[in-house]
Short mmCIF file of C-alpha atoms in Angstrom, two decimals:
data_model
loop_
_atom_site.label_atom_id
_atom_site.label_comp_id
_atom_site.label_asym_id
_atom_site.label_seq_id
_atom_site.Cartn_x
_atom_site.Cartn_y
_atom_site.Cartn_z
CA MET A 299 29.27 -19.42 -6.01
CA ARG A 300 30.00 -15.75 -5.26
CA THR A 301 29.00 -13.93 -2.46
CA THR A 302 28.06 -10.30 -4.01
CA ALA A 303 27.92 -6.88 -1.93
CA ARG A 304 24.68 -5.54 -2.70
CA ILE A 305 24.07 -2.04 -2.36
CA ALA A 306 20.26 -1.81 -1.32
CA THR A 307 18.43 1.33 -3.01
CA ALA A 308 16.13 2.76 -0.47
CA ALA A 309 13.24 0.95 -0.67
CA ILE A 310 10.15 3.73 -0.23
CA ALA A 311 8.29 4.18 2.61
CA VAL A 312 4.51 3.50 1.22
CA GLY A 313 3.44 3.53 5.23
CA ALA A 314 1.84 7.38 4.52
CA LEU A 315 0.31 6.37 1.85
CA ILE A 316 -1.89 4.29 4.39
CA VAL A 317 -5.94 6.14 4.63
CA PRO A 318 -7.77 4.76 7.02
CA LEU A 319 -10.77 2.55 6.14
CA ALA A 320 -12.85 3.84 8.95
CA ALA A 321 -13.66 6.66 6.41
CA CYS A 322 -15.21 4.50 4.14
CA GLY A 323 -19.13 4.97 4.10
CA SER A 324 -18.77 7.27 6.57
CA SER A 325 -19.48 10.26 4.89
CA GLU A 326 -23.02 11.00 2.74
CA SER A 327 -22.79 8.74 -0.50
CA GLU A 328 -25.25 11.08 -2.22
CA SER A 329 -25.58 14.80 -2.55
CA ALA A 330 -28.23 17.29 -2.72
CA ASP A 331 -27.53 17.37 -6.39
CA GLY A 332 -28.09 13.35 -6.76
CA GLN A 333 -23.92 12.75 -7.85
CA VAL A 334 -23.45 8.92 -5.82
CA THR A 335 -20.13 8.59 -4.29
CA ILE A 336 -18.38 4.89 -4.38
CA ASP A 337 -15.32 4.01 -2.69
CA PHE A 338 -13.03 2.26 -4.34
CA PHE A 339 -10.12 0.28 -2.60
CA HIS A 340 -7.13 -1.42 -3.97
CA ARG A 341 -3.41 -2.22 -3.20
CA TRP A 342 -1.19 -0.23 -5.39
CA PRO A 343 -0.02 3.14 -3.73
CA ASN A 344 3.01 2.57 -5.58
CA GLU A 345 3.93 3.51 -9.47
CA PRO A 346 2.82 2.77 -12.23
CA LYS A 347 -0.31 1.43 -11.28
CA ASN A 348 -1.54 4.56 -8.65
CA ALA A 349 -1.07 6.93 -11.52
CA TYR A 350 -2.99 4.16 -13.80
CA PHE A 351 -5.81 4.02 -11.54
CA ALA A 352 -6.08 7.92 -10.71
CA ASP A 353 -6.18 8.42 -14.54
CA LEU A 354 -8.82 5.72 -15.30
CA VAL A 355 -10.93 6.49 -12.34
CA SER A 356 -10.77 10.35 -13.56
CA ARG A 357 -11.99 9.31 -16.94
CA PHE A 358 -14.52 7.26 -15.42
CA GLU A 359 -15.90 10.69 -13.73
CA GLU A 360 -16.01 12.14 -17.10
CA GLU A 361 -18.02 10.09 -18.50
CA ASN A 362 -20.26 9.37 -15.81
CA PRO A 363 -20.73 12.78 -13.92
CA ASP A 364 -23.68 11.59 -11.80
CA ILE A 365 -20.74 9.11 -9.96
CA LYS A 366 -17.92 10.01 -7.89
CA VAL A 367 -15.19 7.79 -6.89
CA ASN A 368 -13.45 7.66 -3.54
CA VAL A 369 -9.78 6.08 -3.95
CA GLU A 370 -8.22 4.52 -0.92
CA SER A 371 -5.20 2.38 -1.75
CA VAL A 372 -2.39 0.16 1.00
CA LEU A 373 0.66 -2.09 0.24
CA ASN A 374 0.12 -6.03 -0.07
CA ASP A 375 0.05 -7.05 3.51
CA ALA A 376 -1.60 -4.01 5.22
CA TYR A 377 -4.40 -4.50 2.56
CA LYS A 378 -4.94 -7.84 3.55
CA ASP A 379 -5.19 -6.85 6.74
CA LYS A 380 -7.69 -4.04 6.15
CA VAL A 381 -9.93 -5.72 3.69
CA LYS A 382 -10.66 -8.64 6.16
CA VAL A 383 -11.39 -6.21 9.16
CA VAL A 384 -13.96 -3.93 7.09
CA ALA A 385 -15.63 -6.32 4.09
CA GLY A 386 -19.15 -6.85 4.81
CA SER A 387 -19.52 -4.08 7.46
CA ALA A 388 -21.61 -1.09 6.92
CA ASN A 389 -18.46 0.97 6.11
CA ALA A 390 -16.86 -1.76 3.35
CA PRO A 391 -15.39 -0.14 0.43
CA ASP A 392 -18.18 -0.69 -2.71
CA VAL A 393 -15.60 -2.18 -5.04
CA MET A 394 -12.32 -3.54 -3.57
CA PHE A 395 -9.39 -5.41 -4.89
CA SER A 396 -9.19 -9.23 -4.29
CA TRP A 397 -6.98 -12.01 -5.07
CA SER A 398 -8.75 -15.18 -6.39
CA GLY A 399 -7.71 -18.46 -4.57
CA SER A 400 -7.98 -18.60 -0.20
CA PHE A 401 -8.44 -15.20 -0.11
CA LEU A 402 -11.77 -14.51 -2.48
CA ASP A 403 -12.95 -17.70 -0.43
CA GLU A 404 -12.44 -16.11 3.13
CA LEU A 405 -14.41 -13.06 1.82
CA ALA A 406 -16.86 -15.21 0.38
CA LYS A 407 -17.46 -17.35 3.12
CA GLY A 408 -17.99 -14.25 5.32
CA ASP A 409 -20.93 -13.54 3.47
CA ALA A 410 -19.05 -10.17 2.27
CA LEU A 411 -19.43 -10.26 -1.26
CA MET A 412 -22.02 -9.60 -4.04
CA ASP A 413 -23.10 -12.54 -5.87
CA LEU A 414 -21.99 -11.07 -9.39
CA GLY A 415 -24.49 -13.96 -10.91
CA PRO A 416 -27.55 -12.01 -12.19
CA TRP A 417 -25.97 -9.08 -13.28
CA LEU A 418 -23.61 -11.09 -15.78
CA ALA A 419 -26.76 -13.20 -16.81
CA GLU A 420 -28.18 -9.86 -17.95
CA ASN A 421 -25.11 -8.95 -19.50
CA PRO A 422 -23.42 -11.96 -21.12
CA GLU A 423 -21.10 -10.08 -23.72
CA LEU A 424 -18.96 -9.28 -20.45
CA THR A 425 -18.48 -12.64 -19.13
CA GLU A 426 -17.37 -13.66 -22.68
CA SER A 427 -14.81 -10.99 -22.63
CA PHE A 428 -12.62 -12.78 -20.39
CA TYR A 429 -10.76 -16.21 -20.83
CA GLU A 430 -12.30 -18.56 -19.33
CA SER A 431 -9.54 -20.08 -17.19
CA GLN A 432 -9.16 -16.25 -15.49
CA LEU A 433 -12.98 -16.43 -14.77
CA GLU A 434 -13.35 -19.72 -13.47
CA PRO A 435 -11.21 -18.78 -10.26
CA PHE A 436 -13.73 -16.19 -9.14
CA ALA A 437 -15.81 -18.63 -8.58
CA VAL A 438 -16.80 -19.92 -5.01
CA ASP A 439 -19.11 -23.12 -5.06
CA GLY A 440 -20.64 -21.96 -8.42
CA VAL A 441 -21.43 -18.58 -7.13
CA GLN A 442 -19.37 -15.77 -9.73
CA TYR A 443 -17.84 -12.66 -6.87
CA GLY A 444 -15.34 -11.18 -8.73
CA LEU A 445 -13.90 -10.42 -11.90
CA PRO A 446 -10.37 -11.00 -13.32
CA ILE A 447 -8.35 -7.61 -14.43
CA GLY A 448 -5.08 -9.33 -14.78
CA MET A 449 -2.82 -12.59 -15.54
CA HIS A 450 -0.24 -14.05 -13.61
CA SER A 451 1.93 -16.80 -14.29
CA LYS A 452 5.90 -18.01 -12.74
CA LEU A 453 8.50 -18.85 -15.13
CA PHE A 454 12.50 -18.88 -15.07
CA PHE A 455 13.73 -15.94 -17.09
CA TYR A 456 16.92 -16.91 -18.77
CA ASN A 457 19.72 -15.27 -20.56
CA VAL A 458 19.59 -15.88 -24.20
CA ASP A 459 22.94 -14.74 -24.29
CA VAL A 460 24.55 -17.00 -22.07
CA PHE A 461 22.99 -20.00 -23.07
CA ASP A 462 23.73 -19.63 -27.06
CA GLU A 463 27.07 -19.21 -25.81
CA LEU A 464 27.43 -22.04 -23.96
CA GLY A 465 25.78 -23.98 -26.78
CA LEU A 466 23.20 -24.92 -23.95
CA GLU A 467 19.49 -25.84 -24.76
CA VAL A 468 16.36 -25.05 -22.78
CA PRO A 469 15.59 -28.15 -20.17
CA THR A 470 12.20 -29.95 -20.30
CA THR A 471 12.58 -32.48 -17.51
CA TRP A 472 14.59 -31.78 -13.85
CA ASP A 473 17.97 -34.25 -15.23
CA GLU A 474 18.31 -31.82 -18.27
CA PHE A 475 17.72 -29.08 -15.75
CA ILE A 476 20.01 -29.61 -13.48
CA ASP A 477 22.84 -30.56 -16.11
CA VAL A 478 22.12 -27.19 -17.28
CA LEU A 479 22.94 -25.67 -13.88
CA ASP A 480 26.24 -27.87 -13.49
CA GLU A 481 27.25 -26.76 -16.91
CA LEU A 482 26.58 -22.90 -15.98
CA GLN A 483 28.07 -23.50 -12.82
CA GLY A 484 31.21 -25.13 -14.38
CA GLU A 485 32.11 -22.09 -16.39
CA GLY A 486 32.21 -20.06 -12.68
CA LEU A 487 28.85 -18.70 -13.28
CA THR A 488 25.93 -18.61 -10.70
CA PRO A 489 23.13 -20.21 -12.30
CA ILE A 490 20.29 -19.10 -10.68
CA GLU A 491 19.42 -15.72 -8.59
CA TYR A 492 17.43 -15.59 -5.82
CA GLY A 493 16.09 -13.72 -3.12
CA ALA A 494 14.76 -15.64 -0.19
CA GLN A 495 14.22 -13.09 2.37
CA ASP A 496 10.71 -12.47 0.83
CA GLN A 497 9.09 -15.15 1.96
CA TRP A 498 6.36 -15.06 -0.79
CA THR A 499 9.18 -16.57 -3.10
CA ILE A 500 8.92 -19.57 -0.88
CA ALA A 501 5.70 -20.28 -1.76
CA HIS A 502 6.21 -19.89 -5.94
CA TYR A 503 9.24 -22.75 -6.06
CA VAL A 504 7.51 -25.16 -3.54
CA GLY A 505 3.64 -24.61 -5.32
CA THR A 506 4.84 -25.31 -8.06
CA LEU A 507 7.31 -28.35 -7.15
CA ASN A 508 4.40 -29.76 -5.06
CA GLN A 509 2.00 -29.97 -8.26
CA ARG A 510 4.81 -31.52 -10.41
CA MET A 511 5.30 -34.24 -7.37
CA LEU A 512 1.50 -35.13 -6.05
CA ASP A 513 -0.94 -37.09 -7.65
CA PRO A 514 -3.86 -34.41 -8.45
CA GLU A 515 -6.02 -35.25 -6.32
CA VAL A 516 -4.21 -35.38 -3.26
CA PHE A 517 -2.98 -32.30 -4.68
CA LEU A 518 -6.25 -30.90 -4.07
CA ALA A 519 -7.44 -32.49 -1.18
CA ASP A 520 -4.91 -30.70 0.81
CA GLN A 521 -6.26 -27.31 0.09
CA ASP A 522 -9.37 -28.28 1.79
CA PRO A 523 -9.17 -27.04 5.43
CA ALA A 524 -11.15 -29.46 6.89
CA LYS A 525 -9.59 -32.09 5.14
CA GLY A 526 -5.85 -31.21 4.69
CA GLU A 527 -3.14 -33.28 6.70
CA PHE A 528 0.19 -33.02 4.35
CA THR A 529 1.14 -36.33 4.80
CA ASP A 530 1.77 -37.74 0.99
CA PRO A 531 5.47 -38.27 0.86
CA GLY A 532 5.62 -36.24 -2.37
CA TYR A 533 5.69 -33.21 -0.07
CA VAL A 534 9.28 -33.89 1.14
CA GLU A 535 10.64 -34.78 -2.25
CA ALA A 536 9.60 -31.26 -3.44
CA LEU A 537 11.13 -29.92 -0.48
CA GLU A 538 14.48 -32.02 -1.55
CA ARG A 539 14.16 -29.97 -4.89
CA PHE A 540 14.09 -26.96 -3.94
CA GLN A 541 16.98 -28.09 -1.83
CA GLU A 542 18.81 -29.07 -4.81
CA LEU A 543 18.45 -26.30 -6.63
CA SER A 544 19.16 -24.02 -3.84
CA ALA A 545 22.89 -25.26 -4.33
CA TYR A 546 23.03 -23.65 -7.71
CA MET A 547 21.75 -20.35 -6.29
CA ASN A 548 23.75 -17.04 -5.09
CA ASP A 549 25.34 -17.95 -1.42
CA ASP A 550 23.60 -14.40 0.06
CA MET A 551 20.02 -15.48 -1.33
CA ALA A 552 18.62 -15.23 2.56
CA ALA A 553 19.67 -11.87 3.32
CA VAL A 554 18.65 -10.86 -0.59
CA THR A 555 15.14 -9.20 -1.28
CA HIS A 556 13.31 -10.53 -4.53
CA GLU A 557 13.63 -6.54 -6.00
CA ILE A 558 17.82 -6.68 -5.30
CA ALA A 559 17.72 -10.40 -6.76
CA ARG A 560 16.10 -9.25 -9.77
CA ASN A 561 17.98 -6.15 -10.37
CA ALA A 562 21.46 -8.63 -10.14
CA TRP A 563 19.25 -10.87 -12.44
CA ILE A 564 19.35 -7.62 -14.86
CA ALA A 565 22.54 -6.37 -14.61
CA GLY A 566 23.47 -10.23 -15.75
CA GLU A 567 24.86 -11.84 -12.79
CA ALA A 568 23.12 -14.87 -13.23
CA PRO A 569 21.80 -16.47 -16.10
CA ILE A 570 18.47 -17.92 -14.89
CA MET A 571 15.70 -16.16 -12.23
CA TYR A 572 12.24 -17.77 -11.48
CA MET A 573 9.91 -14.95 -11.85
CA GLN A 574 6.45 -13.58 -12.75
CA SER A 575 5.22 -12.33 -16.02
CA SER A 576 4.35 -9.11 -15.10
CA GLU A 577 7.96 -8.53 -14.07
CA VAL A 578 8.96 -7.74 -17.48
CA GLY A 579 7.99 -4.21 -17.27
CA TYR A 580 11.22 -3.95 -15.30
CA PHE A 581 13.82 -5.53 -17.77
CA GLY A 582 13.97 -2.40 -19.26
CA ASP A 583 18.01 -2.02 -18.51
CA ALA A 584 18.92 -5.75 -19.18
CA GLN A 585 21.16 -5.47 -22.12
CA PHE A 586 20.98 -9.64 -23.21
CA GLU A 587 17.87 -11.19 -25.08
CA TYR A 588 15.61 -12.97 -22.46
CA ALA A 589 13.51 -15.79 -23.07
CA THR A 590 11.20 -18.51 -20.26
CA PHE A 591 10.81 -21.95 -19.76
CA ASN A 592 8.59 -23.42 -17.36
CA MET A 593 9.36 -25.63 -14.32
CA PRO A 594 10.71 -28.64 -15.83
CA SER A 595 9.06 -32.33 -15.61
CA VAL A 596 10.32 -34.02 -12.46
CA ASP A 597 11.23 -37.19 -12.36
CA GLY A 598 9.00 -39.53 -9.97
CA GLY A 599 6.14 -36.99 -10.02
CA LYS A 600 2.74 -37.44 -10.77
CA GLY A 601 1.47 -33.91 -11.50
CA ASP A 602 0.84 -32.52 -14.93
CA PRO A 603 4.21 -30.98 -16.25
CA GLY A 604 1.91 -28.83 -18.78
CA GLN A 605 0.37 -26.93 -15.67
CA LEU A 606 1.61 -23.14 -15.36
CA THR A 607 2.03 -21.81 -11.74
CA GLY A 608 -0.51 -18.43 -11.60
CA ALA A 609 -3.37 -16.88 -10.66
CA PRO A 610 -5.51 -13.92 -11.85
CA GLU A 611 -6.24 -11.03 -9.57
CA GLY A 612 -9.41 -8.63 -9.72
CA PHE A 613 -12.26 -7.09 -8.29
CA VAL A 614 -15.17 -7.74 -6.24
CA ILE A 615 -17.80 -5.41 -4.92
CA SER A 616 -19.10 -5.49 -1.49
CA LYS A 617 -22.84 -7.41 -0.33
CA THR A 618 -23.70 -4.46 1.76
CA THR A 619 -23.25 -1.67 -1.18
CA GLU A 620 -25.75 0.75 -1.07
CA HIS A 621 -25.01 1.69 -4.92
CA PRO A 622 -24.77 -1.93 -6.74
CA GLU A 623 -25.50 -0.19 -10.27
CA GLU A 624 -23.13 2.22 -9.98
CA ALA A 625 -20.64 -0.12 -8.86
CA GLN A 626 -21.22 -2.57 -11.37
CA ARG A 627 -20.98 0.07 -13.46
CA PHE A 628 -17.40 1.26 -12.45
CA VAL A 629 -16.21 -2.39 -12.80
CA GLU A 630 -17.73 -2.47 -16.36
CA PHE A 631 -15.55 0.44 -17.35
CA MET A 632 -12.40 -1.07 -15.82
CA LEU A 633 -12.57 -3.95 -17.44
CA ASN A 634 -13.36 -3.16 -20.64
CA GLU A 635 -10.75 -3.70 -23.87
CA THR A 636 -10.26 -0.08 -24.17
CA ASN A 637 -8.87 -0.14 -20.88
CA GLY A 638 -7.32 -3.90 -21.03
CA VAL A 639 -5.23 -2.36 -23.59
CA LYS A 640 -4.67 0.79 -21.62
CA TYR A 641 -3.75 -1.70 -18.71
CA SER A 642 -1.35 -3.84 -20.14
CA GLU A 643 0.44 -0.75 -21.69
CA GLU A 644 0.69 1.35 -19.23
CA THR A 645 1.52 -1.28 -15.92
CA GLY A 646 3.11 -3.89 -18.02
CA GLU A 647 0.93 -6.28 -16.70
CA LEU A 648 -1.34 -9.12 -18.39
CA SER A 649 -5.27 -8.32 -19.35
CA ALA A 650 -7.57 -10.92 -18.83
CA VAL A 651 -9.83 -9.31 -21.54
CA GLN A 652 -9.56 -11.71 -24.36
CA GLY A 653 -7.49 -10.03 -27.01
CA ALA A 654 -6.56 -6.90 -25.00
CA VAL A 655 -2.63 -7.68 -24.66
CA ASP A 656 -2.20 -8.87 -28.97
CA LYS A 657 -3.86 -5.71 -29.25
CA ALA A 658 -1.60 -3.55 -27.33
CA ASP A 659 1.68 -1.74 -28.05
CA VAL A 660 3.43 -4.13 -25.71
CA PRO A 661 7.25 -6.19 -26.33
CA GLU A 662 6.35 -9.32 -27.83
CA ILE A 663 7.27 -11.37 -25.51
CA SER A 664 4.39 -10.06 -23.29
CA LYS A 665 2.15 -11.43 -25.71
CA GLU A 666 3.92 -14.56 -25.43
CA LEU A 667 3.43 -14.80 -22.14
CA ALA A 668 -0.24 -14.35 -22.08
CA GLN A 669 -0.89 -16.83 -24.44
CA GLY A 670 1.33 -19.10 -22.76
CA ILE A 671 -1.53 -18.77 -19.64
CA VAL A 672 -4.28 -18.99 -22.10
CA ASP A 673 -2.49 -21.91 -23.59
CA ALA A 674 -1.62 -23.80 -20.28
CA SER A 675 -3.11 -27.38 -19.47
CA ALA A 676 -4.39 -25.62 -15.97
CA MET A 677 -2.99 -22.87 -13.53
CA THR A 678 -1.75 -24.00 -10.63
CA THR A 679 -3.24 -21.71 -7.70
CA TRP A 680 -0.04 -19.99 -5.55
CA LEU A 681 0.53 -21.97 -2.29
CA ASP A 682 -0.11 -18.65 -0.28
CA ASN A 683 -3.32 -18.48 -1.48
CA ALA A 684 -4.22 -21.92 -1.93
CA TYR A 685 -4.01 -23.19 2.06
CA ASP A 686 -5.15 -21.61 5.27
CA PRO A 687 -2.98 -18.55 6.42
CA GLN A 688 -2.01 -20.79 9.44
CA ILE A 689 -0.36 -23.43 7.31
CA VAL A 690 1.04 -20.90 4.68
CA GLN A 691 2.81 -19.43 7.31
CA ALA A 692 4.41 -22.41 9.19
CA TYR A 693 5.20 -23.96 5.44
CA LEU A 694 7.15 -20.54 4.51
CA THR A 695 8.99 -19.95 7.71
CA GLU A 696 10.19 -23.48 8.17
CA THR A 697 11.50 -23.70 4.21
CA GLN A 698 13.27 -20.17 4.69
CA LEU A 699 15.04 -22.21 7.67
CA MET A 700 15.51 -25.20 5.24
CA LEU A 701 17.45 -23.36 3.01
CA GLY A 702 19.21 -21.68 5.99
CA GLY A 703 20.36 -25.15 7.13
CA GLN A 704 18.64 -24.70 10.07
CA GLN A 705 15.64 -27.08 8.88
CA THR A 706 15.04 -30.45 7.34
CA PRO A 707 12.39 -31.24 4.73
CA GLU A 708 11.27 -33.72 7.40
CA GLY A 709 11.07 -31.28 9.69
CA VAL A 710 9.04 -28.61 7.41
CA MET A 711 6.53 -30.72 7.38
CA LYS A 712 5.99 -32.14 10.28
CA ALA A 713 5.37 -28.19 11.49
CA VAL A 714 3.38 -28.02 8.13
CA GLN A 715 1.01 -31.08 9.03
CA ASP A 716 0.84 -29.54 12.86
CA ALA A 717 -0.75 -26.12 11.98
CA ALA A 718 -3.11 -28.64 9.18
CA ALA A 719 -4.34 -30.34 12.19
CA ARG A 720 -4.67 -27.12 14.21
CA VAL A 721 -6.86 -25.48 11.16
CA ARG A 722 -8.90 -28.88 10.69
CA ASP A 723 -9.88 -28.93 14.76
CA ALA A 724 -10.68 -25.25 14.20
CA SER A 725 -12.93 -26.03 11.04
#
């Protein structure tokens, strides 16, 4: 398999865009003329979303002259750290971005979020505007704490031209998948492009394979921090399948970021890559037809192969907000159908508002991807949103070592089990 010398284009320092969150709530939230100020915190200081939300806020303020929106944004890891510190405090932003899954659970259990149930009960048309499967992940113990803006899924994108040229069929089972990979490798191609330097990519592969291999009851039970043990042999088998796939990946994967790998796939250096549905917006330079297939069913696996890995992202409102009605008005504006269409068109993401993607001027594949999420038998939450952060860190660090030949599947799971024991003891 080839080791390509990659040119890493300068990846931009967005750290300078970070604004101290101590500013939130520190100024007067109501001016002398009665104008209310609310703080809005999100994780997109980069384009195209930074410009999208700047324009959205401008339009909202024009339609609501009694409300001013202060906007702050930082990238993912910094966002997670800052929100966990400030949420629930007197300085909490009124409206905040949130991932579904364990991130939302942690904020909810910290009593940091407003229960949206009473508001939604008075506005049933708002609730009904979202796909139900995308609304449910923002509820904790039956309480609705957030609303979704975008749908996400993880699929194998493949080069249709290469498949057609070699007469390959889209695989639906693991054996068929390996046969396809063998055929591609036999033609002198690197079958799968992968950037393992970014650990979150490991979470997506392993989380999906865990779901395919494990009994659903075991899979869900181990997501409970107070009970998770991770002793089922299916975990080791899932890692062995990942190891098997790694033999068909680019040799330099450990030194390659996901973005560089994606650029290589777009350039045609490998016909297959595991990517999120939202990444279609980056494919403009691709000189080939592309399509998708889900992670194939795995021999001996006990999980439903009709599930699709992914989770919605959305917004929550601080429990300590001094202006709940204005915050709700802003959230409702962000998530209405008109802005759902704009969101899909201008960011390349898939709106969680029913029908918005269909009405948007987007590539046909985006509409197919949205429908695929709606039609999935269920959604499998990202591994890094499903487990306690200590367990996630052990999983990703040790699996990264496994991919480099410095760890075994059994060794990975021993580290995960040890982390799970520490989490149980602290629960």
